PDB file of C-alpha atoms in Angstrom:
ATOM      1  CA  GLN F   1     185.652  28.531  78.208  1.00 86.00           C
ATOM      2  CA  VAL F   2     187.045  31.891  77.108  1.00 89.00           C
ATOM      3  CA  GLN F   3     189.938  33.626  78.845  1.00 94.00           C
ATOM      4  CA  LEU F   4     190.357  37.383  78.517  1.00 95.00           C
ATOM      5  CA  VAL F   5     193.321  39.574  79.448  1.00 96.00           C
ATOM      6  CA  GLU F   6     193.169  43.365  79.210  1.00 97.00           C
ATOM      7  CA  SER F   7     196.158  45.644  78.802  1.00 97.00           C
ATOM      8  CA  GLY F   8     196.969  49.203  77.817  1.00 97.00           C
ATOM      9  CA  GLY F   9     195.554  51.093  80.749  1.00 97.00           C
ATOM     10  CA  GLY F  10     197.461  53.901  82.367  1.00 98.00           C
ATOM     11  CA  LEU F  11     197.568  57.560  83.274  1.00 98.00           C
ATOM     12  CA  VAL F  12     196.735  60.179  80.656  1.00 98.00           C
ATOM     13  CA  GLN F  13     195.809  63.851  80.755  1.00 98.00           C
ATOM     14  CA  ALA F  14     192.427  65.167  79.668  1.00 98.00           C
ATOM     15  CA  GLY F  15     192.132  65.403  75.906  1.00 98.00           C
ATOM     16  CA  GLY F  16     194.610  62.612  75.368  1.00 98.00           C
ATOM     17  CA  SER F  17     194.222  59.183  73.830  1.00 98.00           C
ATOM     18  CA  LEU F  18     194.739  55.614  74.937  1.00 98.00           C
ATOM     19  CA  ARG F  19     194.218  52.218  73.326  1.00 98.00           C
ATOM     20  CA  LEU F  20     193.139  49.232  75.369  1.00 98.00           C
ATOM     21  CA  SER F  21     193.682  45.672  74.190  1.00 98.00           C
ATOM     22  CA  CYS F  22     191.879  42.482  75.123  1.00 96.00           C
ATOM     23  CA  ALA F  23     193.555  39.211  74.194  1.00 95.00           C
ATOM     24  CA  ALA F  24     191.198  36.250  74.033  1.00 92.00           C
ATOM     25  CA  SER F  25     192.056  32.579  74.285  1.00 91.00           C
ATOM     26  CA  GLY F  26     190.225  29.307  74.738  1.00 88.00           C
ATOM     27  CA  ARG F  27     186.953  28.736  72.908  1.00 79.00           C
ATOM     28  CA  THR F  28     187.002  32.076  71.151  1.00 74.00           C
ATOM     29  CA  PHE F  29     185.017  30.605  68.268  1.00 68.00           C
ATOM     30  CA  SER F  30     182.012  30.390  70.572  1.00 72.00           C
ATOM     31  CA  SER F  31     181.934  34.140  71.207  1.00 81.00           C
ATOM     32  CA  TYR F  32     178.928  35.978  69.830  1.00 89.00           C
ATOM     33  CA  ALA F  33     180.277  39.422  70.672  1.00 93.00           C
ATOM     34  CA  MET F  34     182.946  41.223  72.652  1.00 94.00           C
ATOM     35  CA  GLY F  35     182.270  44.177  74.873  1.00 96.00           C
ATOM     36  CA  TRP F  36     183.932  46.785  77.039  1.00 98.00           C
ATOM     37  CA  PHE F  37     182.559  47.904  80.392  1.00 98.00           C
ATOM     38  CA  ARG F  38     183.934  50.237  83.015  1.00 98.00           C
ATOM     39  CA  GLN F  39     183.498  50.749  86.726  1.00 98.00           C
ATOM     40  CA  ALA F  40     184.460  53.859  88.651  1.00 97.00           C
ATOM     41  CA  PRO F  41     184.839  53.907  92.451  1.00 92.00           C
ATOM     42  CA  GLY F  42     181.434  53.787  94.114  1.00 95.00           C
ATOM     43  CA  LYS F  43     179.640  53.354  90.787  1.00 96.00           C
ATOM     44  CA  GLU F  44     177.929  50.458  89.042  1.00 96.00           C
ATOM     45  CA  ARG F  45     179.621  48.712  86.174  1.00 97.00           C
ATOM     46  CA  GLU F  46     178.482  50.431  82.994  1.00 97.00           C
ATOM     47  CA  PHE F  47     178.461  49.559  79.321  1.00 98.00           C
ATOM     48  CA  VAL F  48     181.008  51.260  77.071  1.00 98.00           C
ATOM     49  CA  ALA F  49     181.116  49.502  73.692  1.00 98.00           C
ATOM     50  CA  ALA F  50     180.509  46.160  71.998  1.00 97.00           C
ATOM     51  CA  LYS F  51     181.170  44.501  68.670  1.00 95.00           C
ATOM     52  CA  ARG F  52     179.302  41.546  67.190  1.00 92.00           C
ATOM     53  CA  TRP F  53     181.646  39.044  65.541  1.00 86.00           C
ATOM     54  CA  SER F  54     179.359  37.836  62.768  1.00 87.00           C
ATOM     55  CA  ASP F  55     178.806  41.149  61.013  1.00 89.00           C
ATOM     56  CA  GLY F  56     180.998  43.594  62.896  1.00 90.00           C
ATOM     57  CA  SER F  57     178.074  45.626  64.202  1.00 94.00           C
ATOM     58  CA  THR F  58     179.135  48.098  66.871  1.00 96.00           C
ATOM     59  CA  TYR F  59     177.308  49.518  69.860  1.00 97.00           C
ATOM     60  CA  TYR F  60     178.338  52.463  72.026  1.00 98.00           C
ATOM     61  CA  ALA F  61     177.204  54.167  75.170  1.00 98.00           C
ATOM     62  CA  ASP F  62     176.034  57.724  74.544  1.00 98.00           C
ATOM     63  CA  SER F  63     178.736  58.998  76.874  1.00 97.00           C
ATOM     64  CA  VAL F  64     181.540  57.720  74.622  1.00 98.00           C
ATOM     65  CA  LYS F  65     179.965  57.865  71.167  1.00 98.00           C
ATOM     66  CA  GLY F  66     182.208  59.763  68.769  1.00 98.00           C
ATOM     67  CA  ARG F  67     185.204  59.492  71.083  1.00 98.00           C
ATOM     68  CA  PHE F  68     185.737  55.744  71.517  1.00 98.00           C
ATOM     69  CA  THR F  69     186.076  53.100  68.815  1.00 98.00           C
ATOM     70  CA  ILE F  70     185.909  49.339  69.270  1.00 98.00           C
ATOM     71  CA  SER F  71     187.757  47.211  66.728  1.00 96.00           C
ATOM     72  CA  ARG F  72     189.060  43.686  66.331  1.00 92.00           C
ATOM     73  CA  ASP F  73     191.912  41.690  64.847  1.00 91.00           C
ATOM     74  CA  ASN F  74     190.676  38.148  64.298  1.00 84.00           C
ATOM     75  CA  ALA F  75     194.154  36.837  63.446  1.00 87.00           C
ATOM     76  CA  LYS F  76     195.377  37.959  66.869  1.00 90.00           C
ATOM     77  CA  ASN F  77     192.159  37.084  68.715  1.00 89.00           C
ATOM     78  CA  THR F  78     192.252  40.592  70.069  1.00 93.00           C
ATOM     79  CA  VAL F  79     189.687  43.330  70.507  1.00 95.00           C
ATOM     80  CA  TYR F  80     190.678  46.965  71.008  1.00 97.00           C
ATOM     81  CA  LEU F  81     189.142  50.051  72.496  1.00 98.00           C
ATOM     82  CA  GLN F  82     190.615  53.233  71.048  1.00 98.00           C
ATOM     83  CA  MET F  83     189.817  56.104  73.383  1.00 98.00           C
ATOM     84  CA  SER F  84     190.229  59.710  72.276  1.00 98.00           C
ATOM     85  CA  SER F  85     189.359  63.107  73.756  1.00 98.00           C
ATOM     86  CA  LEU F  86     189.510  61.542  77.185  1.00 98.00           C
ATOM     87  CA  LYS F  87     187.772  63.248  80.078  1.00 98.00           C
ATOM     88  CA  PRO F  88     188.301  62.905  83.829  1.00 98.00           C
ATOM     89  CA  GLU F  89     184.905  61.199  84.031  1.00 97.00           C
ATOM     90  CA  ASP F  90     186.311  58.399  81.875  1.00 98.00           C
ATOM     91  CA  THR F  91     188.477  57.375  84.821  1.00 98.00           C
ATOM     92  CA  ALA F  92     187.577  53.805  85.762  1.00 98.00           C
ATOM     93  CA  VAL F  93     188.663  50.211  85.680  1.00 98.00           C
ATOM     94  CA  TYR F  94     187.918  48.962  82.185  1.00 98.00           C
ATOM     95  CA  TYR F  95     186.826  45.366  81.656  1.00 98.00           C
ATOM     96  CA  CYS F  96     186.744  43.254  78.538  1.00 97.00           C
ATOM     97  CA  ALA F  97     183.870  40.784  78.297  1.00 96.00           C
ATOM     98  CA  ALA F  98     182.780  37.973  75.985  1.00 94.00           C
ATOM     99  CA  LYS F  99     179.162  37.297  75.048  1.00 93.00           C
ATOM    100  CA  THR F 100     178.532  33.700  74.008  1.00 90.00           C
ATOM    101  CA  VAL F 101     174.764  33.855  73.427  1.00 85.00           C
ATOM    102  CA  GLY F 102     172.707  35.859  70.984  1.00 81.00           C
ATOM    103  CA  TYR F 103     170.285  37.232  73.528  1.00 83.00           C
ATOM    104  CA  SER F 104     170.133  39.216  76.801  1.00 88.00           C
ATOM    105  CA  GLY F 105     171.284  42.339  74.980  1.00 90.00           C
ATOM    106  CA  PHE F 106     174.583  44.134  74.523  1.00 93.00           C
ATOM    107  CA  TYR F 107     174.218  46.848  77.144  1.00 95.00           C
ATOM    108  CA  SER F 108     173.976  44.955  80.424  1.00 94.00           C
ATOM    109  CA  PRO F 109     176.739  42.988  82.173  1.00 95.00           C
ATOM    110  CA  VAL F 110     174.315  40.064  82.544  1.00 94.00           C
ATOM    111  CA  GLY F 111     174.490  39.547  78.793  1.00 93.00           C
ATOM    112  CA  TYR F 112     178.147  38.532  79.009  1.00 95.00           C
ATOM    113  CA  ASP F 113     179.603  35.247  80.208  1.00 93.00           C
ATOM    114  CA  TYR F 114     183.337  35.820  80.605  1.00 94.00           C
ATOM    115  CA  TRP F 115     185.314  38.730  81.988  1.00 96.00           C
ATOM    116  CA  GLY F 116     188.887  39.910  82.128  1.00 97.00           C
ATOM    117  CA  GLN F 117     190.560  41.152  85.297  1.00 97.00           C
ATOM    118  CA  GLY F 118     190.294  44.806  84.341  1.00 97.00           C
ATOM    119  CA  THR F 119     192.799  47.537  83.560  1.00 98.00           C
ATOM    120  CA  GLN F 120     192.929  50.943  85.236  1.00 98.00           C
ATOM    121  CA  VAL F 121     192.470  54.094  83.177  1.00 98.00           C
ATOM    122  CA  THR F 122     193.074  57.381  84.968  1.00 98.00           C
ATOM    123  CA  VAL F 123     192.450  60.710  83.241  1.00 98.00           C
ATOM    124  CA  SER F 124     193.823  63.794  84.962  1.00 97.00           C
ATOM    125  CA  SER F 125     192.471  67.332  84.595  1.00 92.00           C
TER     126      SER F 125
END
């Protein structure tokens, strides 16, 4: 099993930056990829970014491409989401997720097996 704990959320004004962290424990060696999703009130959970462990390949939603960067620190078993040029529409609960299989895709929540509890990001106008 993989345990995930997100941190770094908070309140920031539009145009600002924030870095989210996701600390992984347990059978982290079984993870195929790590991803970030977000869910705003009344909305479906949507894909934000993902990173494949084996080769470091990255994947981004069009809505965040060029503004968000996913990175990792293997020594710390931690994945990060650096968010820049934040917009009010980025406001959501952000979730870290682990993908333990090499199929089902990177963009859908069903492709991920383990989830963190989420961290709130609020961007004010």
